[in-house]
Amino acid sequence: MSGIAFSGSELSLSDEAVLVIGAGLGGLCLAQGLRKAGIPCAVFERDSSPEFRRQGYRLHIDSRGDGALRAVLPPHLHELFRATSGRPRPAAAIYDDQLTSQMDVAEPDPVNLNINRFTLRQILLEGFDNVHFGKEFVGYEQQHGSVLAHFADGSTARGRILVGADGVNSAVRRQYLPHARIIDTGLRQLYGKIPLTPQTRELFDPEMHAVFCMFGAPDKTVLGIAPVDYPEPVAEACARLAPTLRLRDREPYMTNALFTRKEFLPHSDAELRGLSGPALGELVLDRIKGWHPRIRAMVHSWVPEATFPVVIRTSVPIGPWEATNVTLLGDAIHAMSPAAAAGANTAMKDGAELAAALGSGEADAIGAYEHEMRDYGFAAVRTSAQMGHQYFGQDPLPTDAA
């Protein structure tokens, strides 16, 4: 954007600039919305590049996420998002560990799309060149109506507003709302994916190409699957809608994830992080010993180098706080279990809602945004926790949750 240039150790911004800490889906949604509204903005991301860290594969996008993307993206990029999103069967299919169908739960939302997470992130980065990677945020100072952000490399940036979009481990939240808690749900997720080839497609019945499909044991250990299957070749969609964009991922796959209680695993979290992909695959196979052979064959088909563990955590809802020129969005304020598939959709809704509020020019724009965000964000946290407890054995939210 015009008016932004490096000067020594400080990034020089216009007086109206918004500093966004974190280049995840919510932060980029906000950045695109601010760009559309003509508000100067710069994004700072601690990772060295968009590809640096594995954060998951397929995302389920509902009307919240689709509406947010429609609001903030140029029309051709929203159309590209749609063109690279699969249309799964709009249901959650539930089976037991012997592949016996238990129930089929229809998805109530009219929008049901599955997209590769990195594909969506690439689309959100397109046309926005003020994302600065390798910038680890360490703290801020509020000075006479402005905010000075400090980074680990000694550099600083000054703007009118600072937004923490820096995820579940948010450094902005720790300083801004130190009483806001993030807790362990007791669940661990071992994440993998299966390339959808003519051979592996035979593992999945047509009914399994749903928004989400789960195979569960009596102890609530669950193997979940969901497809990313492109409606048209990705290169053709890019050539038609965004010729300058080269999307990295273009091969269809079935994402897989084992959800299990941490006490059911023979390793600590540090040990899990140190295991190789093949070792994690063997760990999953050990957890599903005795399950139907076709379910075990799914795990045998995982891409070893694409397997990694996740500690599932959640926010504990809190009451209102006084609005300032610092605010939060996404997992930085309302991290949640993936059980309701709401995290990404809620984060993108946050980004679009905050961009609209700031674009309105209202004096209490941040306060109005936070009032609404607390309601729908913490409602999503509670729903996700309830579903996580029901289906995966997640610990209930503490009774002192506001």
Tab-separated table of C-alpha atoms in Angstrom:
chain	number	residue	atom	x	y	z
A	1	MET	CA	0.000	0.000	0.000
A	2	SER	CA	1.114	3.544	-0.584
A	3	GLY	CA	2.583	5.305	2.438
A	4	ILE	CA	4.418	2.253	3.833
A	5	ALA	CA	8.200	1.913	3.638
A	6	PHE	CA	11.028	0.617	5.809
A	7	SER	CA	13.154	3.267	7.536
A	8	GLY	CA	16.017	1.938	9.642
A	9	SER	CA	14.715	-0.394	12.328
A	10	GLU	CA	11.160	0.990	12.242
A	11	LEU	CA	8.512	0.376	9.623
A	12	SER	CA	7.182	3.757	8.573
A	13	LEU	CA	3.392	3.755	8.309
A	14	SER	CA	0.731	6.345	7.722
A	15	ASP	CA	-0.922	7.728	10.846
A	16	GLU	CA	-4.050	5.671	10.108
A	17	ALA	CA	-2.288	2.312	9.722
A	18	VAL	CA	-3.595	-0.866	11.313
A	19	LEU	CA	-0.926	-3.302	12.532
A	20	VAL	CA	-2.035	-6.937	12.233
A	21	ILE	CA	0.019	-9.473	14.176
A	22	GLY	CA	-0.338	-12.862	12.489
A	23	ALA	CA	-0.827	-13.923	8.869
A	24	GLY	CA	-3.313	-16.716	9.427
A	25	LEU	CA	-6.746	-16.849	7.831
A	26	GLY	CA	-8.351	-14.330	10.192
A	27	GLY	CA	-5.514	-11.810	9.984
A	28	LEU	CA	-5.383	-12.013	6.188
A	29	CYS	CA	-9.161	-11.719	5.950
A	30	LEU	CA	-8.905	-8.512	7.982
A	31	ALA	CA	-6.024	-7.249	5.824
A	32	GLN	CA	-7.952	-7.846	2.598
A	33	GLY	CA	-11.010	-6.117	4.068
A	34	LEU	CA	-8.964	-3.090	5.147
A	35	ARG	CA	-7.327	-2.951	1.729
A	36	LYS	CA	-10.773	-2.940	0.113
A	37	ALA	CA	-11.846	-0.113	2.457
A	38	GLY	CA	-8.722	1.936	1.644
A	39	ILE	CA	-7.318	1.722	5.189
A	40	PRO	CA	-3.506	1.355	5.388
A	41	CYS	CA	-2.485	-1.953	6.903
A	42	ALA	CA	0.623	-4.057	7.471
A	43	VAL	CA	0.736	-7.696	8.600
A	44	PHE	CA	3.580	-9.162	10.675
A	45	GLU	CA	4.123	-12.908	10.847
A	46	ARG	CA	6.727	-14.699	12.967
A	47	ASP	CA	7.097	-17.618	10.523
A	48	SER	CA	9.762	-17.158	7.865
A	49	SER	CA	7.356	-17.973	5.017
A	50	PRO	CA	3.756	-19.104	4.449
A	51	GLU	CA	4.989	-22.704	4.010
A	52	PHE	CA	7.101	-22.758	7.177
A	53	ARG	CA	4.720	-24.583	9.536
A	54	ARG	CA	2.206	-27.398	9.096
A	55	GLN	CA	-1.171	-26.240	10.412
A	56	GLY	CA	-3.534	-28.788	8.932
A	57	TYR	CA	-4.994	-29.697	5.582
A	58	ARG	CA	-8.676	-29.585	4.657
A	59	LEU	CA	-11.011	-26.898	5.996
A	60	HIS	CA	-14.810	-27.007	6.046
A	61	ILE	CA	-16.174	-23.613	5.015
A	62	ASP	CA	-19.756	-22.720	5.899
A	63	SER	CA	-21.827	-19.575	5.288
A	64	ARG	CA	-19.843	-17.623	7.899
A	65	GLY	CA	-16.545	-18.215	6.139
A	66	ASP	CA	-17.957	-17.865	2.640
A	67	GLY	CA	-19.742	-14.636	3.575
A	68	ALA	CA	-16.555	-13.206	5.071
A	69	LEU	CA	-14.519	-14.066	1.978
A	70	ARG	CA	-17.180	-12.620	-0.294
A	71	ALA	CA	-17.093	-9.386	1.739
A	72	VAL	CA	-13.327	-8.850	1.756
A	73	LEU	CA	-11.952	-10.370	-1.458
A	74	PRO	CA	-12.075	-8.924	-4.963
A	75	PRO	CA	-14.803	-10.796	-6.878
A	76	HIS	CA	-12.354	-12.794	-9.022
A	77	LEU	CA	-10.548	-14.135	-5.935
A	78	HIS	CA	-13.780	-15.100	-4.224
A	79	GLU	CA	-14.746	-16.910	-7.418
A	80	LEU	CA	-11.340	-18.655	-7.386
A	81	PHE	CA	-11.954	-19.767	-3.792
A	82	ARG	CA	-15.252	-21.265	-4.909
A	83	ALA	CA	-13.666	-22.869	-7.996
A	84	THR	CA	-11.010	-24.607	-5.863
A	85	SER	CA	-13.443	-25.809	-3.190
A	86	GLY	CA	-14.987	-29.266	-3.238
A	87	ARG	CA	-18.714	-29.823	-2.761
A	88	PRO	CA	-18.950	-32.765	-0.348
A	89	ARG	CA	-22.164	-34.506	0.565
A	90	PRO	CA	-23.746	-32.095	3.124
A	91	ALA	CA	-23.736	-34.497	6.059
A	92	ALA	CA	-21.615	-35.909	8.855
A	93	ALA	CA	-21.479	-39.698	8.548
A	94	ILE	CA	-20.872	-41.663	11.757
A	95	TYR	CA	-19.687	-45.291	11.870
A	96	ASP	CA	-18.420	-47.555	14.620
A	97	ASP	CA	-14.946	-49.090	14.557
A	98	GLN	CA	-16.232	-52.095	12.595
A	99	LEU	CA	-17.546	-49.889	9.774
A	100	THR	CA	-21.192	-50.246	10.771
A	101	SER	CA	-23.161	-47.093	9.987
A	102	GLN	CA	-24.561	-45.495	13.142
A	103	MET	CA	-26.209	-42.354	11.826
A	104	ASP	CA	-26.063	-39.637	9.206
A	105	VAL	CA	-26.349	-36.076	10.510
A	106	ALA	CA	-27.396	-33.524	7.884
A	107	GLU	CA	-25.400	-30.289	7.902
A	108	PRO	CA	-27.883	-27.474	8.592
A	109	ASP	CA	-25.842	-24.721	6.927
A	110	PRO	CA	-26.711	-24.019	3.269
A	111	VAL	CA	-23.003	-23.599	2.410
A	112	ASN	CA	-20.783	-26.672	2.678
A	113	LEU	CA	-17.384	-26.423	1.010
A	114	ASN	CA	-14.113	-28.269	1.604
A	115	ILE	CA	-10.865	-26.533	0.655
A	116	ASN	CA	-7.183	-27.099	1.213
A	117	ARG	CA	-6.010	-24.747	3.983
A	118	PHE	CA	-2.885	-23.593	2.159
A	119	THR	CA	-4.836	-22.977	-1.061
A	120	LEU	CA	-7.116	-20.598	0.842
A	121	ARG	CA	-4.151	-18.902	2.478
A	122	GLN	CA	-2.498	-18.359	-0.913
A	123	ILE	CA	-5.710	-16.792	-2.224
A	124	LEU	CA	-5.882	-14.474	0.797
A	125	LEU	CA	-2.250	-13.424	0.230
A	126	GLU	CA	-2.830	-12.605	-3.446
A	127	GLY	CA	-2.603	-8.895	-4.232
A	128	PHE	CA	-1.593	-7.944	-0.690
A	129	ASP	CA	2.140	-7.222	-0.518
A	130	ASN	CA	2.500	-5.800	2.985
A	131	VAL	CA	2.971	-9.085	4.826
A	132	HIS	CA	6.319	-9.142	6.584
A	133	PHE	CA	7.532	-12.635	7.457
A	134	GLY	CA	10.161	-13.433	10.090
A	135	LYS	CA	8.730	-10.785	12.441
A	136	GLU	CA	8.144	-12.276	15.888
A	137	PHE	CA	6.020	-9.918	17.965
A	138	VAL	CA	7.163	-9.523	21.597
A	139	GLY	CA	5.093	-6.645	22.990
A	140	TYR	CA	3.510	-3.246	22.454
A	141	GLU	CA	3.295	0.234	23.950
A	142	GLN	CA	0.244	2.499	23.744
A	143	GLN	CA	1.434	6.075	23.257
A	144	HIS	CA	-0.839	9.111	22.793
A	145	GLY	CA	-3.401	7.420	20.583
A	146	SER	CA	-0.910	5.240	18.704
A	147	VAL	CA	0.507	1.760	19.289
A	148	LEU	CA	4.187	0.856	18.981
A	149	ALA	CA	4.781	-2.834	18.235
A	150	HIS	CA	8.120	-4.411	19.182
A	151	PHE	CA	9.641	-7.424	17.402
A	152	ALA	CA	12.281	-9.927	18.477
A	153	ASP	CA	14.804	-8.635	15.931
A	154	GLY	CA	14.786	-5.208	17.615
A	155	SER	CA	12.645	-3.497	14.996
A	156	THR	CA	9.409	-1.626	15.706
A	157	ALA	CA	6.306	-0.448	13.873
A	158	ARG	CA	3.859	2.278	14.840
A	159	GLY	CA	0.187	2.466	13.904
A	160	ARG	CA	-3.228	3.682	15.003
A	161	ILE	CA	-4.557	0.235	15.928
A	162	LEU	CA	-2.950	-3.108	16.767
A	163	VAL	CA	-4.816	-6.369	16.153
A	164	GLY	CA	-3.702	-9.663	17.663
A	165	ALA	CA	-4.429	-12.356	15.088
A	166	ASP	CA	-1.543	-14.463	16.351
A	167	GLY	CA	-3.316	-17.670	17.249
A	168	VAL	CA	-3.788	-19.775	20.334
A	169	ASN	CA	-0.371	-18.783	21.757
A	170	SER	CA	-1.092	-15.084	21.194
A	171	ALA	CA	1.538	-12.763	22.629
A	172	VAL	CA	-0.885	-9.870	22.131
A	173	ARG	CA	-3.529	-11.587	24.280
A	174	ARG	CA	-1.010	-12.334	27.038
A	175	GLN	CA	-0.275	-8.624	27.373
A	176	TYR	CA	-3.736	-7.228	26.622
A	177	LEU	CA	-5.964	-9.717	28.494
A	178	PRO	CA	-3.648	-11.625	30.840
A	179	HIS	CA	-6.627	-13.148	32.669
A	180	ALA	CA	-7.938	-14.861	29.507
A	181	ARG	CA	-7.191	-18.575	29.814
A	182	ILE	CA	-6.256	-21.235	27.279
A	183	ILE	CA	-6.570	-24.787	28.609
A	184	ASP	CA	-5.762	-28.312	27.479
A	185	THR	CA	-8.868	-30.232	26.365
A	186	GLY	CA	-7.226	-33.570	27.198
A	187	LEU	CA	-7.320	-34.519	23.503
A	188	ARG	CA	-4.502	-35.214	21.092
A	189	GLN	CA	-4.859	-35.256	17.325
A	190	LEU	CA	-2.576	-37.221	14.995
A	191	TYR	CA	-3.020	-35.619	11.609
A	192	GLY	CA	-2.391	-37.179	8.189
A	193	LYS	CA	-3.651	-37.363	4.623
A	194	ILE	CA	-4.261	-39.939	1.894
A	195	PRO	CA	-3.762	-39.046	-1.792
A	196	LEU	CA	-6.948	-39.859	-3.699
A	197	THR	CA	-5.719	-42.193	-6.427
A	198	PRO	CA	-7.739	-44.815	-8.345
A	199	GLN	CA	-6.453	-47.359	-5.790
A	200	THR	CA	-7.111	-45.422	-2.575
A	201	ARG	CA	-10.545	-44.211	-3.713
A	202	GLU	CA	-11.694	-47.822	-3.379
A	203	LEU	CA	-11.231	-47.525	0.396
A	204	PHE	CA	-14.071	-45.015	0.629
A	205	ASP	CA	-17.744	-45.608	-0.050
A	206	PRO	CA	-19.513	-42.771	-1.913
A	207	GLU	CA	-21.318	-41.898	1.333
A	208	MET	CA	-17.951	-41.208	2.970
A	209	HIS	CA	-17.272	-38.239	0.680
A	210	ALA	CA	-19.156	-36.075	3.131
A	211	VAL	CA	-18.380	-32.858	4.982
A	212	PHE	CA	-16.967	-35.086	7.707
A	213	CYS	CA	-16.991	-38.830	8.354
A	214	MET	CA	-15.982	-40.452	11.631
A	215	PHE	CA	-15.247	-43.986	12.796
A	216	GLY	CA	-15.475	-44.319	16.556
A	217	ALA	CA	-14.676	-46.838	19.281
A	218	PRO	CA	-16.533	-47.159	22.619
A	219	ASP	CA	-13.740	-45.249	24.413
A	220	LYS	CA	-14.423	-42.286	22.057
A	221	THR	CA	-11.206	-42.697	20.120
A	222	VAL	CA	-12.216	-41.464	16.670
A	223	LEU	CA	-10.668	-41.537	13.221
A	224	GLY	CA	-12.080	-38.679	11.151
A	225	ILE	CA	-11.850	-38.274	7.388
A	226	ALA	CA	-12.933	-35.576	4.923
A	227	PRO	CA	-12.226	-35.031	1.228
A	228	VAL	CA	-10.499	-32.291	-0.742
A	229	ASP	CA	-11.520	-33.037	-4.303
A	230	TYR	CA	-11.279	-30.204	-6.820
A	231	PRO	CA	-14.315	-29.490	-9.042
A	232	GLU	CA	-12.028	-28.448	-11.922
A	233	PRO	CA	-8.266	-28.628	-12.520
A	234	VAL	CA	-6.602	-26.027	-10.300
A	235	ALA	CA	-4.349	-24.703	-13.073
A	236	GLU	CA	-7.373	-24.105	-15.306
A	237	ALA	CA	-9.208	-22.260	-12.533
A	238	CYS	CA	-6.167	-20.011	-11.975
A	239	ALA	CA	-5.714	-19.355	-15.702
A	240	ARG	CA	-9.364	-18.366	-15.960
A	241	LEU	CA	-9.620	-16.218	-12.832
A	242	ALA	CA	-6.157	-15.207	-11.540
A	243	PRO	CA	-3.467	-15.804	-14.210
A	244	THR	CA	-0.641	-14.460	-12.016
A	245	LEU	CA	-1.377	-16.866	-9.156
A	246	ARG	CA	0.244	-20.301	-9.015
A	247	LEU	CA	-1.490	-22.394	-6.403
A	248	ARG	CA	0.890	-24.936	-4.894
A	249	ASP	CA	-1.523	-27.761	-4.077
A	250	ARG	CA	-3.599	-29.308	-6.826
A	251	GLU	CA	-3.881	-33.032	-6.105
A	252	PRO	CA	-7.028	-34.389	-4.400
A	253	TYR	CA	-6.730	-36.125	-1.040
A	254	MET	CA	-8.634	-37.373	1.968
A	255	THR	CA	-7.560	-35.703	5.189
A	256	ASN	CA	-7.361	-38.049	8.198
A	257	ALA	CA	-7.078	-37.380	11.899
A	258	LEU	CA	-7.063	-39.630	14.934
A	259	PHE	CA	-8.650	-38.025	18.014
A	260	THR	CA	-7.791	-39.701	21.296
A	261	ARG	CA	-7.308	-38.941	24.988
A	262	LYS	CA	-3.732	-38.060	25.909
A	263	GLU	CA	-3.620	-40.804	28.558
A	264	PHE	CA	-4.282	-43.399	25.835
A	265	LEU	CA	-0.942	-42.555	24.186
A	266	PRO	CA	2.372	-43.969	25.457
A	267	HIS	CA	4.249	-40.722	24.800
A	268	SER	CA	4.451	-37.229	26.246
A	269	ASP	CA	3.703	-34.260	23.989
A	270	ALA	CA	7.425	-33.573	23.589
A	271	GLU	CA	8.007	-37.189	22.613
A	272	LEU	CA	5.132	-37.071	20.105
A	273	ARG	CA	6.667	-34.025	18.450
A	274	GLY	CA	9.924	-35.904	18.101
A	275	LEU	CA	8.439	-38.956	16.385
A	276	SER	CA	8.880	-39.465	12.655
A	277	GLY	CA	5.912	-39.683	10.308
A	278	PRO	CA	6.149	-43.475	10.000
A	279	ALA	CA	6.371	-43.805	13.800
A	280	LEU	CA	3.255	-41.661	14.216
A	281	GLY	CA	1.479	-43.845	11.673
A	282	GLU	CA	2.420	-46.952	13.649
A	283	LEU	CA	1.127	-45.271	16.795
A	284	VAL	CA	-2.234	-44.684	15.104
A	285	LEU	CA	-2.354	-48.295	13.923
A	286	ASP	CA	-1.699	-49.439	17.488
A	287	ARG	CA	-4.571	-47.265	18.769
A	288	ILE	CA	-6.978	-48.811	16.214
A	289	LYS	CA	-5.866	-52.400	16.696
A	290	GLY	CA	-8.876	-54.641	16.121
A	291	TRP	CA	-10.738	-52.063	14.026
A	292	HIS	CA	-12.158	-53.001	10.618
A	293	PRO	CA	-9.404	-53.887	8.096
A	294	ARG	CA	-10.540	-51.191	5.668
A	295	ILE	CA	-10.150	-48.484	8.333
A	296	ARG	CA	-6.659	-49.778	9.093
A	297	ALA	CA	-5.917	-49.771	5.349
A	298	MET	CA	-6.784	-46.066	5.304
A	299	VAL	CA	-4.080	-45.381	7.887
A	300	HIS	CA	-1.617	-47.605	6.004
A	301	SER	CA	-2.172	-45.253	3.042
A	302	TRP	CA	-1.165	-42.096	4.920
A	303	VAL	CA	1.677	-40.031	3.432
A	304	PRO	CA	4.373	-40.551	6.110
A	305	GLU	CA	6.016	-37.130	5.785
A	306	ALA	CA	2.621	-35.394	6.015
A	307	THR	CA	1.819	-36.774	9.509
A	308	PHE	CA	2.096	-34.656	12.651
A	309	PRO	CA	0.623	-34.365	16.191
A	310	VAL	CA	-1.562	-31.557	17.592
A	311	VAL	CA	-2.423	-30.690	21.204
A	312	ILE	CA	-6.068	-29.581	21.179
A	313	ARG	CA	-6.703	-26.594	23.420
A	314	THR	CA	-9.598	-24.244	24.015
A	315	SER	CA	-10.271	-20.767	25.345
A	316	VAL	CA	-12.340	-20.287	28.470
A	317	PRO	CA	-14.988	-17.599	27.750
A	318	ILE	CA	-14.557	-14.368	29.702
A	319	GLY	CA	-16.702	-11.312	30.331
A	320	PRO	CA	-16.482	-7.879	28.662
A	321	TRP	CA	-13.378	-5.707	28.808
A	322	GLU	CA	-12.842	-2.016	28.091
A	323	ALA	CA	-12.198	-1.346	24.396
A	324	THR	CA	-8.922	0.358	23.417
A	325	ASN	CA	-6.896	0.675	20.213
A	326	VAL	CA	-5.707	-2.938	20.727
A	327	THR	CA	-8.012	-5.837	19.909
A	328	LEU	CA	-8.017	-9.549	19.072
A	329	LEU	CA	-9.522	-11.959	16.593
A	330	GLY	CA	-9.659	-15.674	15.841
A	331	ASP	CA	-7.830	-18.190	18.020
A	332	ALA	CA	-6.080	-15.338	19.829
A	333	ILE	CA	-9.332	-14.728	21.739
A	334	HIS	CA	-11.662	-17.703	21.097
A	335	ALA	CA	-9.614	-20.811	20.333
A	336	MET	CA	-11.833	-23.866	20.192
A	337	SER	CA	-11.952	-27.610	19.647
A	338	PRO	CA	-12.288	-28.636	15.974
A	339	ALA	CA	-15.354	-30.721	16.850
A	340	ALA	CA	-17.811	-28.188	15.400
A	341	ALA	CA	-15.582	-27.150	12.453
A	342	ALA	CA	-16.076	-23.535	13.553
A	343	GLY	CA	-12.587	-22.169	14.246
A	344	ALA	CA	-11.544	-21.024	10.757
A	345	ASN	CA	-15.037	-19.818	9.875
A	346	THR	CA	-15.284	-17.760	13.061
A	347	ALA	CA	-11.795	-16.279	12.585
A	348	MET	CA	-12.609	-15.168	9.037
A	349	LYS	CA	-15.927	-13.730	10.217
A	350	ASP	CA	-13.951	-11.767	12.837
A	351	GLY	CA	-11.656	-10.369	10.145
A	352	ALA	CA	-14.537	-9.268	7.922
A	353	GLU	CA	-16.546	-7.826	10.829
A	354	LEU	CA	-13.588	-5.849	12.188
A	355	ALA	CA	-12.718	-4.515	8.718
A	356	ALA	CA	-16.322	-3.383	8.258
A	357	ALA	CA	-16.394	-1.764	11.705
A	358	LEU	CA	-13.159	0.154	11.101
A	359	GLY	CA	-14.312	1.139	7.627
A	360	SER	CA	-17.506	2.626	9.074
A	361	GLY	CA	-15.557	5.423	10.739
A	362	GLU	CA	-17.594	5.081	13.939
A	363	ALA	CA	-15.860	6.372	17.078
A	364	ASP	CA	-16.511	3.143	18.998
A	365	ALA	CA	-15.835	0.776	16.085
A	366	ILE	CA	-13.601	-1.556	18.088
A	367	GLY	CA	-15.996	-1.660	21.036
A	368	ALA	CA	-18.907	-2.499	18.736
A	369	TYR	CA	-16.875	-5.241	17.037
A	370	GLU	CA	-15.793	-6.737	20.367
A	371	HIS	CA	-19.361	-6.739	21.718
A	372	GLU	CA	-20.601	-8.815	18.779
A	373	MET	CA	-17.489	-10.982	18.568
A	374	ARG	CA	-17.703	-12.008	22.213
A	375	ASP	CA	-21.248	-13.231	21.681
A	376	TYR	CA	-20.764	-15.357	18.567
A	377	GLY	CA	-17.129	-16.276	19.285
A	378	PHE	CA	-17.636	-17.630	22.771
A	379	ALA	CA	-20.893	-19.291	21.693
A	380	ALA	CA	-18.815	-21.208	19.127
A	381	VAL	CA	-16.301	-22.128	21.861
A	382	ARG	CA	-19.082	-23.566	24.021
A	383	THR	CA	-20.700	-25.477	21.157
A	384	SER	CA	-17.335	-26.899	20.073
A	385	ALA	CA	-16.541	-27.966	23.646
A	386	GLN	CA	-19.931	-29.652	24.016
A	387	MET	CA	-19.544	-31.555	20.746
A	388	GLY	CA	-15.929	-32.419	21.554
A	389	HIS	CA	-17.039	-33.891	24.880
A	390	GLN	CA	-19.909	-35.812	23.283
A	391	TYR	CA	-17.986	-37.361	20.397
A	392	PHE	CA	-14.283	-37.334	21.379
A	393	GLY	CA	-14.271	-37.350	25.194
A	394	GLN	CA	-12.940	-33.796	25.492
A	395	ASP	CA	-12.764	-32.351	29.017
A	396	PRO	CA	-15.774	-30.104	29.737
A	397	LEU	CA	-15.186	-26.372	29.940
A	398	PRO	CA	-14.546	-25.197	33.517
A	399	THR	CA	-17.702	-24.312	35.420
A	400	ASP	CA	-16.402	-20.787	36.023
A	401	ALA	CA	-16.564	-20.015	32.296
A	402	ALA	CA	-18.387	-16.680	31.915
